[in-house]
């Protein structure tokens, strides 16, 4: 499973298990605004922590997300998070 980042490992019944950040994906958006194209932006569903579930994205959306992350400071501004919980 690919995730943008992981939550702190939780201990459950004596074993340590990594849990992904997946709460309320539809309620929040991570938005990358273009530095050069007025009105241009890429938005992706995320949770309250800003985690994007890359497995839930289409192949094209995943490619756009990875591109936007790589081009922060060159083509896109730092992402902002919007939504409500």
PDB file of C-alpha atoms in Angstrom, residues 5 9-11 13 18 31 33 38 42 45 48 51 61-62 65 69 72 74 79 83:
ATOM      1  CA  UNK A   5       3.138   9.426   4.770  1.00  0.00           C
ATOM      2  CA  UNK A   9       3.015   3.395  14.926  1.00  0.00           C
ATOM      3  CA  UNK A  10       0.386   2.193  17.398  1.00  0.00           C
ATOM      4  CA  UNK A  11       0.780  -0.722  19.763  1.00  0.00           C
ATOM      5  CA  UNK A  13      -2.261  -6.169  21.908  1.00  0.00           C
ATOM      6  CA  UNK A  18       1.752   0.985  11.307  1.00  0.00           C
ATOM      7  CA  UNK A  31      -4.298  21.958  -3.089  1.00  0.00           C
ATOM      8  CA  UNK A  33      -1.574  26.272  -6.746  1.00  0.00           C
ATOM      9  CA  UNK A  38      -3.300  32.089 -13.022  1.00  0.00           C
ATOM     10  CA  UNK A  42      -4.131  20.560  -8.617  1.00  0.00           C
ATOM     11  CA  UNK A  45      -8.398  14.251  -1.373  1.00  0.00           C
ATOM     12  CA  UNK A  48      -7.239  15.958   8.478  1.00  0.00           C
ATOM     13  CA  UNK A  51      -2.170  12.491   4.188  1.00  0.00           C
ATOM     14  CA  UNK A  61      -4.114  11.586 -10.454  1.00  0.00           C
ATOM     15  CA  UNK A  62      -1.231   9.744  -8.756  1.00  0.00           C
ATOM     16  CA  UNK A  65       0.202  14.327  -7.288  1.00  0.00           C
ATOM     17  CA  UNK A  69       5.033  17.411  -4.910  1.00  0.00           C
ATOM     18  CA  UNK A  72       6.911  22.669  -5.227  1.00  0.00           C
ATOM     19  CA  UNK A  74       9.363  25.587  -9.197  1.00  0.00           C
ATOM     20  CA  UNK A  79       0.244  22.892  -0.736  1.00  0.00           C
ATOM     21  CA  UNK A  83     -12.040  21.344   4.264  1.00  0.00           C
TER      22      UNK A  83
END
